[in-house]
XYZ file of C-alpha atoms in Angstrom:
628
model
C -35.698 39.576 174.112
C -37.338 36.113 174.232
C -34.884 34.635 176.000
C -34.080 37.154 178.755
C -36.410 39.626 180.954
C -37.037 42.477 179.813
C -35.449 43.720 182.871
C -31.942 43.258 181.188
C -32.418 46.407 178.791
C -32.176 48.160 182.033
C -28.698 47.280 182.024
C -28.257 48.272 178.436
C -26.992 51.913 177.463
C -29.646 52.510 174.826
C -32.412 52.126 177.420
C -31.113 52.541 180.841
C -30.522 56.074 180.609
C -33.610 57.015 178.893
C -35.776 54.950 181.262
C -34.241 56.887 184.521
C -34.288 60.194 182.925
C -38.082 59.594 182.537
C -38.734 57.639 185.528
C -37.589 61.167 187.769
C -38.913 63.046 184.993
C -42.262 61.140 186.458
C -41.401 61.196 190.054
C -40.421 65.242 189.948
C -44.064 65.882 188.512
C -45.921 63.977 191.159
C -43.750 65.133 194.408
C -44.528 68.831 193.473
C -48.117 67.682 191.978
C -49.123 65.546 195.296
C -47.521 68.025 197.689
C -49.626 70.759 196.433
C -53.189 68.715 196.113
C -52.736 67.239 199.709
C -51.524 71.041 201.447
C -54.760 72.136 199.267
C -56.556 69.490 200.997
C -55.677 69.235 204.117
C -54.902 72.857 204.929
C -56.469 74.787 202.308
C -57.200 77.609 204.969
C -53.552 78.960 204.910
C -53.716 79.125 201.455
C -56.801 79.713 199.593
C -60.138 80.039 199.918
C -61.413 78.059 197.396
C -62.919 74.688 197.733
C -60.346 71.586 197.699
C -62.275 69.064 195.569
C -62.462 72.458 192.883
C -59.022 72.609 193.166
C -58.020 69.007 193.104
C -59.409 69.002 189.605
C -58.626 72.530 188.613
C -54.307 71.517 188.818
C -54.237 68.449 186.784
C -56.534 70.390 184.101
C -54.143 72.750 184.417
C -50.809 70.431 184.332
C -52.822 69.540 180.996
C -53.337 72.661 179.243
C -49.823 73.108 177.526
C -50.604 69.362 175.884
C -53.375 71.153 174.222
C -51.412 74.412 172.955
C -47.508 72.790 172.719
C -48.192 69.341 171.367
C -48.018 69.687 168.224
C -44.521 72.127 167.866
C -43.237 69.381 170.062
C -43.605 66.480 167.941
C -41.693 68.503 164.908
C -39.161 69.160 167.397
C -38.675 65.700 168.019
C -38.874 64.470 164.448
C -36.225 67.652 163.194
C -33.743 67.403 166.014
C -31.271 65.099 167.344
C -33.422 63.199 170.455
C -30.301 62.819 172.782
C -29.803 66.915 173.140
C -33.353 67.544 172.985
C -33.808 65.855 176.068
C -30.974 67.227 177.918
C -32.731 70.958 177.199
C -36.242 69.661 178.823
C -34.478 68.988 181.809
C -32.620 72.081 182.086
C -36.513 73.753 181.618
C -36.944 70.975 184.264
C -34.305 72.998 186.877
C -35.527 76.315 186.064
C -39.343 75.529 186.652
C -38.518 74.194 189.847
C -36.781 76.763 191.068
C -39.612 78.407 189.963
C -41.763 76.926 192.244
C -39.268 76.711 194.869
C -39.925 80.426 195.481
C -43.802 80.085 194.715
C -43.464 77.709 198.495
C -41.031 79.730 200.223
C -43.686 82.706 199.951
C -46.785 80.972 199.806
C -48.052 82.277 196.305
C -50.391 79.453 195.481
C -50.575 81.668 191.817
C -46.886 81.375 191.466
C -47.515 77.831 192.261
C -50.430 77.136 189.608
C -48.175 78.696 186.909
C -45.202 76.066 187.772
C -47.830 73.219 187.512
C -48.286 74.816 183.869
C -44.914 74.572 183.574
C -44.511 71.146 184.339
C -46.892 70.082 182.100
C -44.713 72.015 179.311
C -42.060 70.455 180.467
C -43.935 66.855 180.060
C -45.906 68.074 176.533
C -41.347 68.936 175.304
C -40.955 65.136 176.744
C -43.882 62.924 175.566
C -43.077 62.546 171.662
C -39.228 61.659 172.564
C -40.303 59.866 175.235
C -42.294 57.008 173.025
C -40.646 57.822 169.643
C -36.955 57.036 171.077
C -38.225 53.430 171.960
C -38.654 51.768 168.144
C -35.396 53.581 167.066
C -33.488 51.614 170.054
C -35.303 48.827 170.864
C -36.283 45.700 168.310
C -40.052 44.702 167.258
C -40.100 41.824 169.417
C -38.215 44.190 172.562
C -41.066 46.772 172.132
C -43.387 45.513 174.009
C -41.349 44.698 176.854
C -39.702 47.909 176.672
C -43.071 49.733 176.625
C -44.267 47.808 180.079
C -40.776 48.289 181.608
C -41.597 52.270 181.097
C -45.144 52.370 182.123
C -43.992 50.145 184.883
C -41.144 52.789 185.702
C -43.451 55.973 185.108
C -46.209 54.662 187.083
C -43.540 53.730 190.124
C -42.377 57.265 189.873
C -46.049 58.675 190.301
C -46.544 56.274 193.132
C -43.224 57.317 194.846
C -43.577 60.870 193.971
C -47.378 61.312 195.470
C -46.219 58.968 198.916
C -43.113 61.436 198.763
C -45.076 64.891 198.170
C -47.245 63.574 200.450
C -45.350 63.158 203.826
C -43.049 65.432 203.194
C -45.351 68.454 202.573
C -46.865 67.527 206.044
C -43.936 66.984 207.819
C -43.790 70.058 210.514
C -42.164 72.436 210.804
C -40.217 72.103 207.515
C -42.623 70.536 205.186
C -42.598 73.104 202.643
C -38.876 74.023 202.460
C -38.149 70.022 202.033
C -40.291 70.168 198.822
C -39.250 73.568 197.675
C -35.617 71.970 197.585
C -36.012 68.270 197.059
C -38.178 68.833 193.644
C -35.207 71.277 192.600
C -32.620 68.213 193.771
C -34.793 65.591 191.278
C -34.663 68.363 188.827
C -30.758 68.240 188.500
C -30.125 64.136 189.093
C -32.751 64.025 185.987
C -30.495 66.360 183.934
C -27.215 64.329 185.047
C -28.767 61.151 183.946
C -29.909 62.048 180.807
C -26.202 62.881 179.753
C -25.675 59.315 179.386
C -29.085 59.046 176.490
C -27.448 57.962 173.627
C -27.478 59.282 170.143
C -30.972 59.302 168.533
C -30.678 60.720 164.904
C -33.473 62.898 163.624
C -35.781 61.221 161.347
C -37.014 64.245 159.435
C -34.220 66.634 160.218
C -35.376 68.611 156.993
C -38.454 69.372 158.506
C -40.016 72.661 158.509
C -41.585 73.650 161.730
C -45.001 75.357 161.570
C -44.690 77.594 164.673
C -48.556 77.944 164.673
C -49.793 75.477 167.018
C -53.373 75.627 165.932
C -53.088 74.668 162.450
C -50.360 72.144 163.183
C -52.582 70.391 165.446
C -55.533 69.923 162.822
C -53.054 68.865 160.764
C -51.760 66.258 162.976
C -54.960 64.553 163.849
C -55.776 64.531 160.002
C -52.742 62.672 159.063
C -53.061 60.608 162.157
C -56.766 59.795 160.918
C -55.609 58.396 157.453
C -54.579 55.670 159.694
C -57.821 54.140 160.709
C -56.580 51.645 163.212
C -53.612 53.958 164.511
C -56.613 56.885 165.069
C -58.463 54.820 166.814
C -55.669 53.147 169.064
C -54.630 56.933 169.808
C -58.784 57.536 170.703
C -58.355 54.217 173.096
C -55.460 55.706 174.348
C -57.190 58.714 175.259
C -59.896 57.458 176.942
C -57.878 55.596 178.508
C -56.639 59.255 180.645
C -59.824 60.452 180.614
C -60.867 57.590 182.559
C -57.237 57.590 184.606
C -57.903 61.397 185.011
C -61.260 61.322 186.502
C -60.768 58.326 189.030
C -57.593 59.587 190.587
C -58.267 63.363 190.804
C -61.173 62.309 193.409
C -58.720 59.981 195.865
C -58.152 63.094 197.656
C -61.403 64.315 198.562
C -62.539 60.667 198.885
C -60.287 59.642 201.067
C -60.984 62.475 203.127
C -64.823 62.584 203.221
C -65.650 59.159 202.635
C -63.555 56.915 204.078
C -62.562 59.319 206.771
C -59.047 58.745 206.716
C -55.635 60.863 206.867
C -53.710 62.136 204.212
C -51.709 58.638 204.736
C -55.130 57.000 203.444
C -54.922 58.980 200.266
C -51.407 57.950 199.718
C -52.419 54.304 200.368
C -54.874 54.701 197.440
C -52.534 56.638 195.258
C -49.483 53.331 196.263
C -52.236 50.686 195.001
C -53.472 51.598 192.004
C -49.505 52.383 190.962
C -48.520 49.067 192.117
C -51.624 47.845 189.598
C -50.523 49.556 186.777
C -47.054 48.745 187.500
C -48.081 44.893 187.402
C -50.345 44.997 184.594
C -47.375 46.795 182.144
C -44.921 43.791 183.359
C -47.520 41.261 182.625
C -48.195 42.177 179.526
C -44.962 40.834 178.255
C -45.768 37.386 179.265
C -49.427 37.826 178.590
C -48.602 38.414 174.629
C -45.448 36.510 174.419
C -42.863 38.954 173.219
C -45.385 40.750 171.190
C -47.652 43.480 169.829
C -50.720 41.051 171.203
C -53.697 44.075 170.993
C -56.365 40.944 172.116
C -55.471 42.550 175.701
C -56.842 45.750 175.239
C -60.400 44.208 175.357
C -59.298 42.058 178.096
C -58.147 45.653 179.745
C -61.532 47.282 179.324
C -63.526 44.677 180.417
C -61.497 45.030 183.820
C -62.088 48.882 184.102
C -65.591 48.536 183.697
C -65.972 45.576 186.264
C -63.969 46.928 188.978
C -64.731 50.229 188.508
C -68.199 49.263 188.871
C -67.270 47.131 191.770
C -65.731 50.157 193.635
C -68.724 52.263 193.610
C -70.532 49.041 195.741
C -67.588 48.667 197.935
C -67.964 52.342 198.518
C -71.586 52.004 199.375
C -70.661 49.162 201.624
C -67.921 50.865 203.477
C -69.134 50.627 207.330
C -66.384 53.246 209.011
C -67.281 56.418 210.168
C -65.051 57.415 211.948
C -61.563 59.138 211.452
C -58.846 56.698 210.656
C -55.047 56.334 210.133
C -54.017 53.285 208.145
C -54.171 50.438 210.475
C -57.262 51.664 211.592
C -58.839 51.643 207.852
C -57.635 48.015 206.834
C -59.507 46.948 210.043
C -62.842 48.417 208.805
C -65.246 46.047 207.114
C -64.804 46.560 203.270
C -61.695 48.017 203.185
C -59.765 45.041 201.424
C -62.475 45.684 198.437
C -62.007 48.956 197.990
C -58.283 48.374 197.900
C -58.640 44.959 195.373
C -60.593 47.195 192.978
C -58.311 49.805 192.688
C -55.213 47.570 192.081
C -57.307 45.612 189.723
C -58.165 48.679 188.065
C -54.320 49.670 187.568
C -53.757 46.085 186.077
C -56.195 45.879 183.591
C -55.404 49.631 183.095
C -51.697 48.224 182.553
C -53.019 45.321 179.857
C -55.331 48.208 178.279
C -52.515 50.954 177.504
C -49.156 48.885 177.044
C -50.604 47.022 173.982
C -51.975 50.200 172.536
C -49.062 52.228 173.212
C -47.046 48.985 170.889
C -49.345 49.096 168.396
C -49.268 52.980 167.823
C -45.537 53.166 167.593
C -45.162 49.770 165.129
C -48.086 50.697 162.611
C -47.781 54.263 162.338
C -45.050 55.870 159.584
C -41.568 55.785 161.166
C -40.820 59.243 160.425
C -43.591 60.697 161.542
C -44.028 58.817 164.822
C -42.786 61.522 167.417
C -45.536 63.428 165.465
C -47.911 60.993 165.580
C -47.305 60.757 169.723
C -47.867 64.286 169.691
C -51.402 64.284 168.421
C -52.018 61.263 170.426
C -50.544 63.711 173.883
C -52.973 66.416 171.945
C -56.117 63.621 172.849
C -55.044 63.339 175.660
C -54.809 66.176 177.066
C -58.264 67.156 175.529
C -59.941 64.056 177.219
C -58.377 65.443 180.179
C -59.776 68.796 180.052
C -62.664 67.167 179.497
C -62.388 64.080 182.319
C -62.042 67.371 185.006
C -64.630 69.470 183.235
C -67.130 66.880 183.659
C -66.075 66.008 187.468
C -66.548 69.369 187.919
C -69.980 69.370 186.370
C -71.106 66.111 188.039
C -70.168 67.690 191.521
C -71.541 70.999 191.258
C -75.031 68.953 190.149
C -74.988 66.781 193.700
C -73.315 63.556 192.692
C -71.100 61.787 195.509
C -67.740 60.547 194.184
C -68.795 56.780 193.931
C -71.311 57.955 191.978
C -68.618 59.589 189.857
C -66.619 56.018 189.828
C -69.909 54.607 188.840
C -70.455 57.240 185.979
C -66.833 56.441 184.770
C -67.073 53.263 184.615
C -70.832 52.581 182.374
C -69.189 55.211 180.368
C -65.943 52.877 179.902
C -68.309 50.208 178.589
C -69.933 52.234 175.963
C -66.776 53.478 174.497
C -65.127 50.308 174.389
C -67.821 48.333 172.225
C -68.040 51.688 169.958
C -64.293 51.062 169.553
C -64.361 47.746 169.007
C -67.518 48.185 166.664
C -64.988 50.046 164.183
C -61.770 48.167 164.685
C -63.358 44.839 165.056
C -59.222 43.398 164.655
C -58.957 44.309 168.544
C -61.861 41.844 169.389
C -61.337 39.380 166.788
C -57.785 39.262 168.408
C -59.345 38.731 171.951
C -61.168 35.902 170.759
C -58.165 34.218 169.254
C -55.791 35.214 172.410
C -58.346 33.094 174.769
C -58.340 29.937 172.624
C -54.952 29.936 173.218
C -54.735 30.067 176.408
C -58.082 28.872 178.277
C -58.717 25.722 175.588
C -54.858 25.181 174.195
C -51.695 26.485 175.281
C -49.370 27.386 172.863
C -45.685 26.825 172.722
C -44.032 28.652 169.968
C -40.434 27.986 168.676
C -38.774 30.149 166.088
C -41.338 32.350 165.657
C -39.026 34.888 164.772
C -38.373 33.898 161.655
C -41.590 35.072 160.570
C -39.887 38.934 159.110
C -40.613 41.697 160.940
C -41.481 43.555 157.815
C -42.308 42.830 154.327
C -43.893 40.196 151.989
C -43.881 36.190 152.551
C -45.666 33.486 152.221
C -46.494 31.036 155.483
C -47.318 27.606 154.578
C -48.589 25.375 157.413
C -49.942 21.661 157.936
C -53.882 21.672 157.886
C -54.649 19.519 161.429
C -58.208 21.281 162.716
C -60.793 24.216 162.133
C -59.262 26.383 164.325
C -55.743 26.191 163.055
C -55.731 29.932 161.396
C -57.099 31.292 164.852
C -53.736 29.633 166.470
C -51.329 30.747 163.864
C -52.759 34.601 163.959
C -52.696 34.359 167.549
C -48.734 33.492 167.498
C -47.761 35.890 164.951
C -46.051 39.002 165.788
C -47.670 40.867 162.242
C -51.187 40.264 161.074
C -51.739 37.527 158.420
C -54.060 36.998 155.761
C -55.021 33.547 155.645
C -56.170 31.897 152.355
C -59.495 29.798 153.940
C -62.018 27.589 152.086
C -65.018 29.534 151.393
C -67.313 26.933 153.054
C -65.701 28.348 156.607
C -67.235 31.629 155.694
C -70.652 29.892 156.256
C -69.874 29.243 159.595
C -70.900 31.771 162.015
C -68.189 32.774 164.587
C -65.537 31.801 162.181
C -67.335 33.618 159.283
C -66.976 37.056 161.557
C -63.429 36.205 162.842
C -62.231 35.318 159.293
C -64.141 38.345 157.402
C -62.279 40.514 160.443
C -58.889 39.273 159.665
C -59.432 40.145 155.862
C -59.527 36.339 154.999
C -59.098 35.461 151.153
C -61.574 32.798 150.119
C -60.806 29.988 147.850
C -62.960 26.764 146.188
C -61.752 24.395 144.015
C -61.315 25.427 139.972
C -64.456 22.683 139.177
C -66.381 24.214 142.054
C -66.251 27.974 141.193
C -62.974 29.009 138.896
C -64.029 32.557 139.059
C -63.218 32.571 142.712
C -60.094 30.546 142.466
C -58.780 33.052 140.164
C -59.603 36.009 142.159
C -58.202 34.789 145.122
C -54.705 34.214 143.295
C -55.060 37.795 142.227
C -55.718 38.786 145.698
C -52.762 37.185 147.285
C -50.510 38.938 144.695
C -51.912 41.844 145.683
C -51.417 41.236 149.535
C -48.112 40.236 148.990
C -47.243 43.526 146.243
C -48.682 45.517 149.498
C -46.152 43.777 151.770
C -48.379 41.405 153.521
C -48.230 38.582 155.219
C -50.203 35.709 153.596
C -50.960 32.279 154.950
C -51.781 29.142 152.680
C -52.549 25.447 153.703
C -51.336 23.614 150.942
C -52.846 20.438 151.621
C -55.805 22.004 149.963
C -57.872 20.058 152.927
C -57.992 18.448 157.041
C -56.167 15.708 157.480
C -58.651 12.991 158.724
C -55.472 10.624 160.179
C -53.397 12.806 161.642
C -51.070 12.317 158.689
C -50.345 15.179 156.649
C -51.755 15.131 152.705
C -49.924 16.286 149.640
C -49.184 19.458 149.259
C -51.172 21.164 145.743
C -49.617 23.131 143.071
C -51.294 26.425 144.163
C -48.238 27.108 146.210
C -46.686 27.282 142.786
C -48.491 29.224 141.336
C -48.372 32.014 143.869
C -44.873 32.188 144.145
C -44.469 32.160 140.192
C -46.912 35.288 140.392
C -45.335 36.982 143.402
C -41.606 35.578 143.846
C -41.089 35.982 147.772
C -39.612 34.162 150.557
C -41.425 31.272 151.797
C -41.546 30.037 155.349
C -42.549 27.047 156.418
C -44.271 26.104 159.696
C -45.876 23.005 161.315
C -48.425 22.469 163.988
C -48.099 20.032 166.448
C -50.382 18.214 169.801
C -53.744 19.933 167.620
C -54.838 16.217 166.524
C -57.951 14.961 168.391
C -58.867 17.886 170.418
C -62.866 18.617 169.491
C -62.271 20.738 166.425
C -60.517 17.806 164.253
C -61.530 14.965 162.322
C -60.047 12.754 164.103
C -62.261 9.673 164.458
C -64.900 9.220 167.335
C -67.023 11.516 169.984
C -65.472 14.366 169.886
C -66.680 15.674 173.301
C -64.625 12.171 174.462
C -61.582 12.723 172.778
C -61.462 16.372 173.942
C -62.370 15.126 177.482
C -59.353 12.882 177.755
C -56.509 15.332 175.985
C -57.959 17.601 179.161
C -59.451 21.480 178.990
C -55.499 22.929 178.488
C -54.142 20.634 176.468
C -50.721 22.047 174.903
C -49.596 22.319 171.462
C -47.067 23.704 169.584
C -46.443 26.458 166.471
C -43.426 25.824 164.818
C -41.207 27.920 162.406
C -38.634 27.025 159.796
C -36.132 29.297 158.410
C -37.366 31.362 154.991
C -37.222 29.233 151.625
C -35.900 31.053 148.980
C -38.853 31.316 145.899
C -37.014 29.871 143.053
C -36.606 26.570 145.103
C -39.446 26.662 147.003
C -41.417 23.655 145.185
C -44.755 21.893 146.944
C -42.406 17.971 147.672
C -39.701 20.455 149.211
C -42.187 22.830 151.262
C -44.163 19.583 152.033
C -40.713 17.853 153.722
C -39.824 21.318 155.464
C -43.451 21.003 157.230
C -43.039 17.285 157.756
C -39.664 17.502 159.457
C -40.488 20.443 161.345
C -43.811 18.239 162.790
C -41.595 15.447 163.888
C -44.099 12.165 165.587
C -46.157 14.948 166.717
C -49.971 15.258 164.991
């Protein structure tokens, strides 16, 4: 994957089919979806009585509801069966809810209509656990995150060109409504012939028991997804995540209407942004974490939704037009590019806020229980939906204006995120380490994976400058625990970020041997648990640039714990502000310039029983080269 797109698995059978059987799974929803909300809208008087901003959040609560009730049979359906056939029976539900609804148009029965929205969100609730389990049992550690932007980026183009679709064509006189009832039924079918070409996907658990009682299986899916602190809390991001998604877009209709005085065309144009945002942020994120599960962007993401969401509600205010509008006439109004720039930039950071999470879930939680641990995540979800249209519901009824509601979402982003962050300080201490690398230093990694995917090593690295654990944990696809001086724990910022990272701390045997000794007994235990663990043998900085001796306590670990050992060498980190290199260091940092690039490089695994301290210390040298 790191050295081709990610665009190529498109061309692969064990991810081309999948991604277009979801990708019109997406676009089916959001033609039917869009083309009821904007009829509702826009001529709610030969329908319904009701009010259209009740009803624009009354359907996606209701597309919601079978999350709530079917989520958790779904995700032992997906873990017992074969995930291959399983799909191919969703889509036939697919066919037969659309036809469904086909007849709900043709006779105008907006109840007929409501239940097929139900039934489209079963159809989604039978999807979602195959959807994001499929992807680790096809796709490599270092493919995943790629793969997981490549299908946000494909589901979120499929709810932008399903809701410009529904759209136009549920307007389009005199045959509006027969082009949906048909074309949705059309999708319906091309999704089912796709998904014939889905590979094999063997069942994990395929002894599994299903507990038809949907109740007690979800309680017991959210426990066992809670005796995974960070995976709960990832899923909790995640949902939030929707809630916040949920609220923001079911008001574009209404808002586009009332406040910005525009066409149903203007509602499609905000709709086509914030897709192409999302769209962009998934891709980025590939290149953002360098082939990897880099969860330092989810903070990035949040900070984002909070700023531009804020920034929308101002842009809002500021909107001059007040009269009706098509599209040309909108982008000529004064404060329409803002209000357009904040809702893309809401849809990228949205993109670097759920791809990473999304990663992290799927690689951390146990492999045979991930399509069930996707279904309590989709359980979440849809409850923070419920909730995200209960309380735009509330907050209209009680006289707020929809920026005010963008406003509301937004402060209420903020305080979730740093109560998130508060528990899983990892995500933060991450962010931190992601922007040294590439504000102050950019990194250029080679061989990286070497480092395993899974399983117990030691890393053994050249000791050039203060900040040389923050680089290597910001390379590494897996978490590391790094074996640090205990003097560094005095320092503030690097006390937090090292106490964060679960840091073992080490002194010299004639300074404290009680600590010496437990930290050997700590790295045995890291490595017994299948750890990473990082050591820098030199035991010290180098204050020439040179590298020092390497000390026995390599030895001694690997005569404890006998596991591979991989070298690695730093290079272009000598004389930036953080070293001992000799003079001012605000000079020498000055003249190496504010990006000044370095590189993280990995050797091929040492086998323990030759893995001596001269040996490991020429590895490192040769892998360093002239560089310092």
């Amino acid at each position: 994957m790191s050295q081709s797109s990610q665009f190529s698995l498109l061309a692969q059978r064990r991810f081309g089919p999948f991604f277009w059987t979801q990708f019109f799974g997406a676009f089916n929803d959001n033609v039917f979806k869009t083309a009821l909300m904007t009829i509702l809208t826009y001529e709610a008087l030969n329908w319904t009585t009701l009010e259209p901003g009740l009803l624009n959040n009354l359907i996606p609560g209701l597309f919601i509801l079978p999350f709530v009730l079917f989520s958790a049979t779904a995700g032992q359906l997906a873990d017992k069966f074969e995930k291959s056939s399983l799909t191919r029976y969703v889509k036939l539900l697919e066919i037969a809810i659309m036809a469904t609804a086909g007849f709900g148009w043709m006779m105008h029965s907006l109840w007929l209509l409501l239940a097929a929205v139900v039934g489209m969100g079963l159809h989604s609730t039978l999807f979602g656990p195959v959807k994001y389990a499929y992807l680790p049992q096809h796709l490599h550690q270092d493919e995943l995150v790629g793969g997981n932007g490549v299908i946000e980026m494909g589901t979120f183009v499929g709810i932008l060109l399903g809701e410009v679709l529904g759209a136009m064509l549920v307007v389009h006189k005199p045959w509006g409504v027969e082009l949906v009832a048909f074309g949705t039924i059309i999708i319906a079918v091309i999704g089912w012939l796709v998904s014939r070409r889905i590979p094999h996907s063997p069942a994990p658990e395929p002894a599994l028991r299903i507990n038809w009682n949907p109740f007690t299986e979800m309680v017991r899916n959210i426990q066992f997804t809670r005796q995974n602190r960070p995976v709960f809390l990832s899923v909790l991001g995640n949902s939030w995540f929707w809630f916040y998604g949920a609220l923001i877009l079911a008001q574009f209709p209404v808002y586009a209407k009332d406040y910005l005085h525009g066409d149903h065309n203007i509602f499609v144009l905000l709709l086509t942004v914030f897709s192409i945002g999302i769209g962009a942020g998934s891709l980025l994120c590939e290149r953002l974490s360098g082939h990897k599960v880099e969860i330092g962007l989810v903070p990035f993401g949040s900070i984002g939704l909070s700023v531009f969401g804020i920034d929308l509600y101002l842009a809002s205010l500021a909107y001059s037009g007040t009269t009706p509008v098509d599209i040309a006439g909108f982008i000529a109004q004064h404060g329409s590019m803002r209000i357009l720039f904040d809702i893309v930039m809401i849809g990228v950071f949205g993109g670097f806020y759920i791809v990473p999470l999304f990663a992290l879930i799927q690689t951390r939680c146990d492999r045979k229980h991930v399509s069930r641990t996707i279904a309590g995540m989709n359980i979440m979800n849809a409850l923070f939906m419920v909730a995200a249209a209960l309380f735009a519901m509330v907050l209209l009824k009680m006289g707020y204006t929809i920026p005010q509601i963008f406003m509301a979402t937004a402060l209420l982003n903020a305080v979730v995120a740093i109560y998130i962050f508060s528990l899983v300080q990892e995500f933060l201490m991450r962010f931190l380490a992601w922007l040294l690398i590439h504000t102050i230093h950019r990194v250029h990694t080679v061989d990286t994976e070497c480092i395993p995917e899974e399983g117990a090593a030691v890393l053994v690295c050249n000791h050039v400058s203060y900040v040389d654990a923050i680089v290597i944990m910001a390379a590494s696809p897996r978490p590391i625990r790094f074996v640090i001086d205990h003097r560094i724990f005095k320092i503030p910022l690097l006390s937090w970020i090292f106490r964060t990272a679960k840091a073992i701390p080490i002194a010299p045997a004639k300074e404290d041997p009680w600590l010496m000794e437990k930290a050997f007994v700590d790295i045995a235990q890291a490595l017994h648990e299948g750890e990473l663990v990082c050591i820098f043998p030199e035991g010290k900085l180098t204050t020439t640039g040179e590298m020092n001796a390497f000390k026995g306590g390599i030895s001694k670990i690997i005569d404890r714990t006998p596991v591979p050992v991989i070298p690695m060498a730093l290079r272009g980190l000598w004389g930036s502000m953080l070293t001992r290199s000799p003079g001012n260091p605000f000079e020498r940092s000055f003249r190496r310039g504010p990006f000044s690039r370095l590189s993280l490089v990995v050797g091929q695994p040492v086998a323990p029983a030759i893995a001596t301290p001269e040996m490991l210390y020429e590895q490192v040298r040769e892998l360093r080269g002239e560089w310092k």
